[in-house]
PDB file of C-alpha atoms in Angstrom:
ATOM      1  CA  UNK A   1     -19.316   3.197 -14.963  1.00 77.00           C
ATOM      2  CA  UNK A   2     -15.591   2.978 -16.113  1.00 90.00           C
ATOM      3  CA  UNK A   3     -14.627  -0.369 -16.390  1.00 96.00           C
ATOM      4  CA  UNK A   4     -11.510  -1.613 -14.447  1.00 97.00           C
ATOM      5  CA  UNK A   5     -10.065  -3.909 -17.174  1.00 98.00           C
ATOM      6  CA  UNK A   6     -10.501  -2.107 -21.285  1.00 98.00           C
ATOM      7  CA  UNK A   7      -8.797  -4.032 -23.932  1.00 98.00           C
ATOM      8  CA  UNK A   8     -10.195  -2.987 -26.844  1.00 97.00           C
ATOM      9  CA  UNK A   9      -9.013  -4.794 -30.177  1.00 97.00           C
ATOM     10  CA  UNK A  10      -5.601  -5.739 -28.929  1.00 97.00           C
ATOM     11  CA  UNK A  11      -3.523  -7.206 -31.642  1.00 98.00           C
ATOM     12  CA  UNK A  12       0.059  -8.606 -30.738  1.00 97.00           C
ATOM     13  CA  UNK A  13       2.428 -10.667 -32.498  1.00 96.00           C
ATOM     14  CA  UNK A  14       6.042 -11.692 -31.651  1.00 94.00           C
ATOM     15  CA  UNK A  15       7.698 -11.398 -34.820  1.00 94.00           C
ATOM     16  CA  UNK A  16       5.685 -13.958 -37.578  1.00 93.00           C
ATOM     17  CA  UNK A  17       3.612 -15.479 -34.750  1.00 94.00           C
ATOM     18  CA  UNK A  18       0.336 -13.805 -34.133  1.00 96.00           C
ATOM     19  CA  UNK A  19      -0.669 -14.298 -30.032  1.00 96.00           C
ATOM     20  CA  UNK A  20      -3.150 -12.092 -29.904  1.00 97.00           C
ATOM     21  CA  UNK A  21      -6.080 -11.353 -32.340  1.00 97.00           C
ATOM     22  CA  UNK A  22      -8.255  -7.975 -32.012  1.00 97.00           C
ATOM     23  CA  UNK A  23      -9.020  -8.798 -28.230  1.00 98.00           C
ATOM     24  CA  UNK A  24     -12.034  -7.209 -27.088  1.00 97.00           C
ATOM     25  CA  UNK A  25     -12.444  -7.406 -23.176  1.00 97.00           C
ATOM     26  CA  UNK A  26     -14.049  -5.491 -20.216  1.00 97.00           C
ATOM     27  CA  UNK A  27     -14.041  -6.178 -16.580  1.00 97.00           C
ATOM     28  CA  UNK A  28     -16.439  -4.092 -14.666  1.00 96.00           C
ATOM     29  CA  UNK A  29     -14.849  -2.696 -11.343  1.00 96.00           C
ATOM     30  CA  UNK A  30     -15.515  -5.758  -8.050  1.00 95.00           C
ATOM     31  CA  UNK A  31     -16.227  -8.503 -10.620  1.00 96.00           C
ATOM     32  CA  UNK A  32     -14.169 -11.822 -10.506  1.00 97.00           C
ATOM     33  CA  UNK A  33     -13.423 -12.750 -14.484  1.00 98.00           C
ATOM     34  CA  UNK A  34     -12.009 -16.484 -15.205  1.00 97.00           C
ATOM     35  CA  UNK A  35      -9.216 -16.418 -18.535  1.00 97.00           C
ATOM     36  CA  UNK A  36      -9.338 -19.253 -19.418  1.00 95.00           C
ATOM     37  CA  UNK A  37      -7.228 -21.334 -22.632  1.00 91.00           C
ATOM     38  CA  UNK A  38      -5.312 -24.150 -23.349  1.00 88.00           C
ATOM     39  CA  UNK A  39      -1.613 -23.567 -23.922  1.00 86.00           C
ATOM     40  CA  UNK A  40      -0.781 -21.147 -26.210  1.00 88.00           C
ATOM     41  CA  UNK A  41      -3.497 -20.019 -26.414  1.00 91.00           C
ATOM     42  CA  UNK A  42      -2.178 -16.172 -25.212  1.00 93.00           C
ATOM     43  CA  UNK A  43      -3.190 -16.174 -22.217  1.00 94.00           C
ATOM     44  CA  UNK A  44       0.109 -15.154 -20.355  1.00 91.00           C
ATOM     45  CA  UNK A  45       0.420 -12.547 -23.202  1.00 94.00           C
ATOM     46  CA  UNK A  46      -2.642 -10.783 -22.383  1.00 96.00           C
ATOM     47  CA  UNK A  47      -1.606 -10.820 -18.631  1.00 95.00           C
ATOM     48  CA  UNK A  48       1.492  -9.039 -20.127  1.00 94.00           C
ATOM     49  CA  UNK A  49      -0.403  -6.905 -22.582  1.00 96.00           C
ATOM     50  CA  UNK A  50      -3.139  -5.776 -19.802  1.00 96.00           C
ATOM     51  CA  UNK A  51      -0.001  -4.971 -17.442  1.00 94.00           C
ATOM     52  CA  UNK A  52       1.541  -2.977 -20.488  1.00 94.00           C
ATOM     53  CA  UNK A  53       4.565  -5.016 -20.651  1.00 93.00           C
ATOM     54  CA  UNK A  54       4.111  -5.970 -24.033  1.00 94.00           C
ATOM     55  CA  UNK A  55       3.070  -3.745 -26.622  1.00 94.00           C
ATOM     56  CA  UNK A  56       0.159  -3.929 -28.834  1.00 96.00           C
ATOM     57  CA  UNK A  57       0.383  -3.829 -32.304  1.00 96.00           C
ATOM     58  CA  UNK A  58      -2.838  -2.510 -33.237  1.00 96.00           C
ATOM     59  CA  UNK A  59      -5.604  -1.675 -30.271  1.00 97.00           C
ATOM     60  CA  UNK A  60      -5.485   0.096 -26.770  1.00 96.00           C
ATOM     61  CA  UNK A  61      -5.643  -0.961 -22.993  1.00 97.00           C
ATOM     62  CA  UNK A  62      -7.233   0.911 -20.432  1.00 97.00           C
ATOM     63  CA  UNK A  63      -7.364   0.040 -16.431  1.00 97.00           C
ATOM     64  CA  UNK A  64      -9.938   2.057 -14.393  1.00 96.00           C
ATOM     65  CA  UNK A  65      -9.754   4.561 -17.331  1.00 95.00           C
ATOM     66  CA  UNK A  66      -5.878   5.560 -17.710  1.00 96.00           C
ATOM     67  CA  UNK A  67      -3.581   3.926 -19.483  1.00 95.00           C
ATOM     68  CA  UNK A  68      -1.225   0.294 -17.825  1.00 94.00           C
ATOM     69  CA  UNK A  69       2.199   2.320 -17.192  1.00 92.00           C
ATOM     70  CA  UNK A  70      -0.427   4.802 -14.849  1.00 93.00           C
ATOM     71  CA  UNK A  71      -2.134   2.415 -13.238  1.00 93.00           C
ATOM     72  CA  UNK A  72       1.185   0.621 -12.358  1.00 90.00           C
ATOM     73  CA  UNK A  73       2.888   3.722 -11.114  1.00 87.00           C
ATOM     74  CA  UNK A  74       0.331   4.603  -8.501  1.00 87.00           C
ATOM     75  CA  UNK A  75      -0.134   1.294  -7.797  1.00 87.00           C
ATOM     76  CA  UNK A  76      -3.547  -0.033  -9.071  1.00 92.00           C
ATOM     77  CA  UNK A  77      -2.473  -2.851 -10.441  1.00 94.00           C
ATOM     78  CA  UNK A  78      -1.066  -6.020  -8.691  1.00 91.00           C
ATOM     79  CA  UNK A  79       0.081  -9.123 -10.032  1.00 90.00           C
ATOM     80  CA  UNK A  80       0.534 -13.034  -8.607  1.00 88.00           C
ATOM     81  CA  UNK A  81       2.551 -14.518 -11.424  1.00 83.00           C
ATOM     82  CA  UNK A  82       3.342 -18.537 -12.554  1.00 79.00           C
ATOM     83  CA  UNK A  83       5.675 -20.488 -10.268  1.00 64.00           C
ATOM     84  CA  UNK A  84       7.986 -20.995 -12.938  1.00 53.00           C
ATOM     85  CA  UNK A  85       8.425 -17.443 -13.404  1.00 61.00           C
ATOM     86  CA  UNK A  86      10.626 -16.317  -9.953  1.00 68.00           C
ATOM     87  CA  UNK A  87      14.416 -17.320  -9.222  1.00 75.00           C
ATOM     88  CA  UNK A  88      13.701 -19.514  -5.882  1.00 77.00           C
ATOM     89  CA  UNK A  89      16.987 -19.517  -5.158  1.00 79.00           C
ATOM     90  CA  UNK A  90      17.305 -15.836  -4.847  1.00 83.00           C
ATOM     91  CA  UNK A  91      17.909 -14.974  -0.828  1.00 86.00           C
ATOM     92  CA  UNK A  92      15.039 -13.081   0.008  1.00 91.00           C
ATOM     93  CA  UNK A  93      12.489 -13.824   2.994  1.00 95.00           C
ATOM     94  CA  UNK A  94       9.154 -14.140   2.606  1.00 95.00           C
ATOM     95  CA  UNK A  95       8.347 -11.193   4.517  1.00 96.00           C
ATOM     96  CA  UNK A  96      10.929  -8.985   1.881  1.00 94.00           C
ATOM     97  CA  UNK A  97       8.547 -10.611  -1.236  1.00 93.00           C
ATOM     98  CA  UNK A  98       5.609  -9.492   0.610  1.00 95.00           C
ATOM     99  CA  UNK A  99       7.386  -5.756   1.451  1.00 95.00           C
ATOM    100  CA  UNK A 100       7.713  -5.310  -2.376  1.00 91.00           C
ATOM    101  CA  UNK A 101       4.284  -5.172  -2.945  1.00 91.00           C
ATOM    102  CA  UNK A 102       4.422  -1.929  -0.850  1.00 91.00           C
ATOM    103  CA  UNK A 103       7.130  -0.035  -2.774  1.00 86.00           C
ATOM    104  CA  UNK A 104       4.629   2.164  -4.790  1.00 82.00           C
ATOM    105  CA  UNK A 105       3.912   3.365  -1.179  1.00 82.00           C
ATOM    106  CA  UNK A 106       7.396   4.211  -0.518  1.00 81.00           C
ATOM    107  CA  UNK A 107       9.421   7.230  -0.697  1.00 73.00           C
ATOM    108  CA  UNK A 108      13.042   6.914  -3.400  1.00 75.00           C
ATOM    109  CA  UNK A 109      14.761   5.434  -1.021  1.00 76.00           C
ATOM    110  CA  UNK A 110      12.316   2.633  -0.107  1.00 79.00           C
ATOM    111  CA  UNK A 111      12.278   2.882   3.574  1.00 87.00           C
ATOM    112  CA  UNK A 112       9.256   0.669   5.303  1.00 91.00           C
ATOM    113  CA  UNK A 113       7.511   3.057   7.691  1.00 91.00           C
ATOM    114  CA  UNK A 114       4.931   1.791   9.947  1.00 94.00           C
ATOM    115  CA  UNK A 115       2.296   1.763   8.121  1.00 94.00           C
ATOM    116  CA  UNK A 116       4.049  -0.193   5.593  1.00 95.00           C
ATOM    117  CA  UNK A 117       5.228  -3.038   8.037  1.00 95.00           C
ATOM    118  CA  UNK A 118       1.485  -2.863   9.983  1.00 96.00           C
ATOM    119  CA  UNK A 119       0.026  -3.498   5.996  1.00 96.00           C
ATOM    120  CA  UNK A 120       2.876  -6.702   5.455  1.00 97.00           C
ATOM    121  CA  UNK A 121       1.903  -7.950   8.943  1.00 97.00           C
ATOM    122  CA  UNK A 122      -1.844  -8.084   8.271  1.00 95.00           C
ATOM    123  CA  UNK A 123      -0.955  -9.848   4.731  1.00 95.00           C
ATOM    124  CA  UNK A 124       0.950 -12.215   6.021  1.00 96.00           C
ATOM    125  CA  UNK A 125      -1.636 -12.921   8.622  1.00 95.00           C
ATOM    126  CA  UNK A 126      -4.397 -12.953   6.085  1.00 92.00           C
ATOM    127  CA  UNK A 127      -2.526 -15.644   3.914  1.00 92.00           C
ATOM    128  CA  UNK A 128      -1.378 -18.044   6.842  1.00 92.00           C
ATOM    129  CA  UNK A 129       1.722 -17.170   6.630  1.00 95.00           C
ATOM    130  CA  UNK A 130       3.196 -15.081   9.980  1.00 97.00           C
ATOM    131  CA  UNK A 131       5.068 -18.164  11.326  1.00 97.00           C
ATOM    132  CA  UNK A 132       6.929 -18.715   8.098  1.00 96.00           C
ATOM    133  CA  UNK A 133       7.483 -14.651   7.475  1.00 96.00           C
ATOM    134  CA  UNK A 134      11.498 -14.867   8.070  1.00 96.00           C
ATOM    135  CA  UNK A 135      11.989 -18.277   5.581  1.00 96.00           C
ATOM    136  CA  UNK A 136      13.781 -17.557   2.350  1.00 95.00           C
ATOM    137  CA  UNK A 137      11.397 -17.866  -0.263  1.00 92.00           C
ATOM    138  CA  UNK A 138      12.498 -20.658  -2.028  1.00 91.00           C
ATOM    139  CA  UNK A 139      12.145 -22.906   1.211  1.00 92.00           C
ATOM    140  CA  UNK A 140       8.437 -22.771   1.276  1.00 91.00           C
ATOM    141  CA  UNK A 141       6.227 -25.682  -0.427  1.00 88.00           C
ATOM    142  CA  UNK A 142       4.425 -24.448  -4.136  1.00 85.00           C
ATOM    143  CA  UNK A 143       0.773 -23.559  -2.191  1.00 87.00           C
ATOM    144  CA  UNK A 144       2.832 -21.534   0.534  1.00 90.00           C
ATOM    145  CA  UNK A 145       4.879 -19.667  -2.097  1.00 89.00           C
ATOM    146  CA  UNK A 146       2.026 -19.028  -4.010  1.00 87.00           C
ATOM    147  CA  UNK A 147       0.506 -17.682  -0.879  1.00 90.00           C
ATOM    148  CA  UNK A 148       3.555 -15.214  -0.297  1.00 92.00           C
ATOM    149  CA  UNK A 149       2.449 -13.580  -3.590  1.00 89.00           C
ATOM    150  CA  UNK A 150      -1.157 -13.221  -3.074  1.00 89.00           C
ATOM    151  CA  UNK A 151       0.219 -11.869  -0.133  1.00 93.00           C
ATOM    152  CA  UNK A 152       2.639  -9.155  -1.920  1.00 93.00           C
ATOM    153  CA  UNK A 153      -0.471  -8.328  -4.082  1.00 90.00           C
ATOM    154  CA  UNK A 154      -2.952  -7.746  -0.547  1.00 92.00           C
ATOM    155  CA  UNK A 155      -0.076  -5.359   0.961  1.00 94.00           C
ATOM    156  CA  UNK A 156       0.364  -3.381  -2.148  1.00 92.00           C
ATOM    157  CA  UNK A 157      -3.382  -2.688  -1.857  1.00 91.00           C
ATOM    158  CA  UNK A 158      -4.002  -2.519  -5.517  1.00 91.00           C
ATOM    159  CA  UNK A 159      -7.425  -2.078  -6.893  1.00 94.00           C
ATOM    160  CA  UNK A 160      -7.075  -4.145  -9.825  1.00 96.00           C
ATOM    161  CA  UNK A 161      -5.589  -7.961  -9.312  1.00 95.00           C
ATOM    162  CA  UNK A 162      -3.896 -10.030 -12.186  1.00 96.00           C
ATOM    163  CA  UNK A 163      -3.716 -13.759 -10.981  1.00 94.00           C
ATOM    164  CA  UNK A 164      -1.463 -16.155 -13.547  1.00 91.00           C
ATOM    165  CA  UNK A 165      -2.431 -19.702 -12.951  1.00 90.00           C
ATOM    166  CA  UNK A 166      -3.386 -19.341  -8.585  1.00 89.00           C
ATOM    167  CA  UNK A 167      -4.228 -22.561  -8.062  1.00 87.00           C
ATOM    168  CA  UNK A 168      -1.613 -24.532 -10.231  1.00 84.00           C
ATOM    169  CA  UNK A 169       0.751 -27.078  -7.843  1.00 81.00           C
ATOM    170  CA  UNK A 170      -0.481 -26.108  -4.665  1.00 84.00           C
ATOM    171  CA  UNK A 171      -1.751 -28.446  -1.927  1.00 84.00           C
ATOM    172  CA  UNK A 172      -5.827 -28.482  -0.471  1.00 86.00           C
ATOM    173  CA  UNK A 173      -5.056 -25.821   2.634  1.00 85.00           C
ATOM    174  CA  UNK A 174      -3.257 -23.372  -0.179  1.00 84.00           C
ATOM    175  CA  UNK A 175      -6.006 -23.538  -2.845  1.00 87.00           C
ATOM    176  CA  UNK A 176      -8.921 -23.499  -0.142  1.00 88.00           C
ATOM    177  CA  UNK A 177      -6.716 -20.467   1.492  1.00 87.00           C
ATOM    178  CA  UNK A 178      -6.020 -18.424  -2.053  1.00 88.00           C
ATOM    179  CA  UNK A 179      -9.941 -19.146  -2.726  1.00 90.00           C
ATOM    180  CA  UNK A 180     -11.484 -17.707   0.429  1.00 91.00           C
ATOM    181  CA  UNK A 181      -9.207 -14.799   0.097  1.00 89.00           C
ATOM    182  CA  UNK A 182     -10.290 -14.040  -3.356  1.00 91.00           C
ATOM    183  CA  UNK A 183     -13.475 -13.755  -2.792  1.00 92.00           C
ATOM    184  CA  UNK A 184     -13.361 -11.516   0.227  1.00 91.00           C
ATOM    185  CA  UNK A 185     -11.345  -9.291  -2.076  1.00 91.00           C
ATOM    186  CA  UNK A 186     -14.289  -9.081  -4.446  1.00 92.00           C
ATOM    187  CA  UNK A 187     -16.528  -8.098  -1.748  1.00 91.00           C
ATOM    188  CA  UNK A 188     -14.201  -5.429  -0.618  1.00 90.00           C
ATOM    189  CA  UNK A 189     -14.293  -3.729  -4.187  1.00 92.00           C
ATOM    190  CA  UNK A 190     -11.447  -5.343  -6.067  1.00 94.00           C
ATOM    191  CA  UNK A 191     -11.600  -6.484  -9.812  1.00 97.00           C
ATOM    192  CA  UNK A 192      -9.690 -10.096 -10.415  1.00 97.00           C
ATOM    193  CA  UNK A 193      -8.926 -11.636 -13.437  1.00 97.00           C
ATOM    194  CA  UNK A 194      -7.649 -15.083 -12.721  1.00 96.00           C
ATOM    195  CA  UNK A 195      -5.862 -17.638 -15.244  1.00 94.00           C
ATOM    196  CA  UNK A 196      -6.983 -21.245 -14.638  1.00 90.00           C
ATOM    197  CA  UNK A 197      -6.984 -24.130 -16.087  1.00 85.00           C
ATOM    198  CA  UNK A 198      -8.926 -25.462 -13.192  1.00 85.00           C
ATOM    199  CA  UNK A 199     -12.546 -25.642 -14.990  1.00 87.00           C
ATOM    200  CA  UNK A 200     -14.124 -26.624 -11.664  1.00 86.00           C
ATOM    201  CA  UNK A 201     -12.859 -23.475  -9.593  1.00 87.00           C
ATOM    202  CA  UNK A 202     -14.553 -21.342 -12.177  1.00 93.00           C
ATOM    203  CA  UNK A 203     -18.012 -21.405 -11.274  1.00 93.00           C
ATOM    204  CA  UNK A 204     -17.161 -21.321  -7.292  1.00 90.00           C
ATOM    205  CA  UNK A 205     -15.082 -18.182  -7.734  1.00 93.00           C
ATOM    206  CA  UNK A 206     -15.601 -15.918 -10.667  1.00 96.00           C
ATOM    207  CA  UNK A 207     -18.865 -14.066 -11.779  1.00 96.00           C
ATOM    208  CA  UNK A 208     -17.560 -14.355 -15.315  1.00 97.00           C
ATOM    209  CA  UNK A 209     -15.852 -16.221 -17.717  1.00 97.00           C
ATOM    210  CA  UNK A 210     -13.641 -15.766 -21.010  1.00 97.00           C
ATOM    211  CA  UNK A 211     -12.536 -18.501 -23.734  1.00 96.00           C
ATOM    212  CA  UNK A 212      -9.732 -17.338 -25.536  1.00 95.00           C
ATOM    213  CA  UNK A 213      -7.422 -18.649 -28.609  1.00 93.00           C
ATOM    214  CA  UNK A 214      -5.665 -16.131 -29.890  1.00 95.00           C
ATOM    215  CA  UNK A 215      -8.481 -14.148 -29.624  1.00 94.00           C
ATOM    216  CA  UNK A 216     -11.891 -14.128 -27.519  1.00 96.00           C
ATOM    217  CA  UNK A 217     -14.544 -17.494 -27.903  1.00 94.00           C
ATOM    218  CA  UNK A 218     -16.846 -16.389 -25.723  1.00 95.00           C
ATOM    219  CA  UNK A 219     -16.959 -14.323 -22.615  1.00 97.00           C
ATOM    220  CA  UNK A 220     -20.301 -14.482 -20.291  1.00 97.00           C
ATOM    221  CA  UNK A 221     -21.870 -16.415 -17.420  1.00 97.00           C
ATOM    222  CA  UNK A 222     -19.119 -19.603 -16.646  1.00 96.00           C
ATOM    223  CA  UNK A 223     -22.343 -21.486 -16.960  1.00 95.00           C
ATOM    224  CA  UNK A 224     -22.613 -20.569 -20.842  1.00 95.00           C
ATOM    225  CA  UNK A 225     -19.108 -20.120 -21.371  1.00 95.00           C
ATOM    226  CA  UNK A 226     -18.280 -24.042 -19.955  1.00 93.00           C
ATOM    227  CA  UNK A 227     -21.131 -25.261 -22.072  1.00 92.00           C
ATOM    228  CA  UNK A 228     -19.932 -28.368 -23.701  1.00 90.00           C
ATOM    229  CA  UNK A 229     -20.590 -27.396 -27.004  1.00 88.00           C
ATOM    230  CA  UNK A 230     -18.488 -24.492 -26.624  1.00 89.00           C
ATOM    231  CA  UNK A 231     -15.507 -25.956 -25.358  1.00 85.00           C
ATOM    232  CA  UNK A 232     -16.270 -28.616 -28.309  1.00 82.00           C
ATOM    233  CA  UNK A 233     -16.948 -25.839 -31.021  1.00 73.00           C
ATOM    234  CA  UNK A 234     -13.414 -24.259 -29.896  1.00 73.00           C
ATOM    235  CA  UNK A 235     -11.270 -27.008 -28.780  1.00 72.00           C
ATOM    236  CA  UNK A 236     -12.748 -30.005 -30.612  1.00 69.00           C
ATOM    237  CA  UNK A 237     -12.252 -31.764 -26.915  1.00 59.00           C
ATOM    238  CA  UNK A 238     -14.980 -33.389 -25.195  1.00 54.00           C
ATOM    239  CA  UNK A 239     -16.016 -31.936 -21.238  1.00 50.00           C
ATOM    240  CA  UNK A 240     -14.887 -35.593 -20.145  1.00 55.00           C
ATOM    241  CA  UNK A 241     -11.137 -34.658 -21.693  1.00 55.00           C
ATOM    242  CA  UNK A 242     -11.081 -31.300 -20.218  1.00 51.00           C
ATOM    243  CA  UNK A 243      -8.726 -31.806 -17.111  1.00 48.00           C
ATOM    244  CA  UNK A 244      -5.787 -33.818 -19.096  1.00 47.00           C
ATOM    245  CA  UNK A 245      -6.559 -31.360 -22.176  1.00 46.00           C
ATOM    246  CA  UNK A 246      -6.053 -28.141 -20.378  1.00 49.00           C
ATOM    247  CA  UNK A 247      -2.645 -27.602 -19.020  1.00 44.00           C
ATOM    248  CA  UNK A 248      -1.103 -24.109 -16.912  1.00 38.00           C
TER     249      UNK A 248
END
């Protein structure tokens, strides 16, 4: 079976400062896999890396066996990115975020035909979001605009989901939302790899698990991968430390 996620000794570094070290990771197609890190530990980078919008120095990426710029132009590949990383105050409704996600579906001049609106409609639906659909972005609370984008990544239709940090700042009804969603995505097929520093989420949502510092810990069962000594081995933190330790 091809697997839907291939990183196979990915090396990157940003000038002197290594962020990556020979990364060796694969993600079997319909399996949920946890990234987990403190900060700085690369985690964002191989979000970037896996999306091929950093380059690797040494080392190769593969999604559902073709290379990141391929998978992104036919639209494979979807992405929910950190808060901190969109303009809020950019005047766009939360139905227009959630139309981008079917541009790769679009003709050159980007013209929503039905089928395009009927696949937005049933996002926004899908997310809780209908009645806030015409409400610029930047009005909506963290959980609801993290919602929006979960939402962008269910229109697009993508096979292959990159989550950066889904549960971070939002409120009960959000995270409760975001987590029933992902897992009906699972059992429709899709392959998620979700950034969280959220150690408690990990065993209710993902099938696997990955420990990374620059480069890969341990990758397995969350059960073995949380394992106390692990986190101790790799961190030096004890499990009673872990939510003030870890930060997004």
């Amino acid at each position: 079976m091809t697997a839907a996620i291939e990183v196979t000794g990915a090396t990157v570094r940003y000038g002197e400062v290594l962020a990556l070290d020979d990364v060796d990771l694969s993600v079997e197609p319909g399996r949920v896999c946890g990234l987990l890190g403190m900060n700085g530990s690369g985690k964002s980078t191989l979000f970037k890396t896996v999306l091929g919008l950093v380059p690797v120095d040494r080392g190769r990426v593969r999604l559902l066996g073709m290379g990141s710029g391929a998978a992104r132009r036919k639209g494979l590949v979807g992405y929910v990115p950190q808060s901190e990383q969109v303009d809020w105050a950019f005047p766009v409704r939360v139905r227009d975020v959630v139309m981008m996600g079917r541009y790769g579906h679009m003709g050159r001049r980007r013209r929503p035909r039905p089928a395009d609106r009927e696949a937005v409609d049933h996002a926004l639906a899908r997310t809780d979001l209908t009645d806030l659909a015409d409400r610029q972005i930047g009005a909506l609370s963290g959980g609801q605009r993290k919602r929006a984008f979960v939402a962008r990544a269910i229109a697009q239709e993508a096979d292959v989901l990159l989550l950066d940090e889904p549960f971070a700042g939002v409120d009960r009804r959000s995270e409760a939302t975001i987590t029933d969603l992902l897992l009906q995505l699972r059992q429709t097929g899709h392959t998620l790899l979700v950034s969280t520093h959220d150690l408690a989420q990990v065993p209710v949502l993902c099938d696997e698990a990955v420990l990374l510092q620059q480069r890969v810990i341990a990758h397995g069962p969350p059960e073995e991968v949380l394992r106390p000594d692990v986190l101790l081995e790799a961190f030096g933190i004890h499990p009673s430390e872990e939510r003030r330790s870890w930060t997004s």
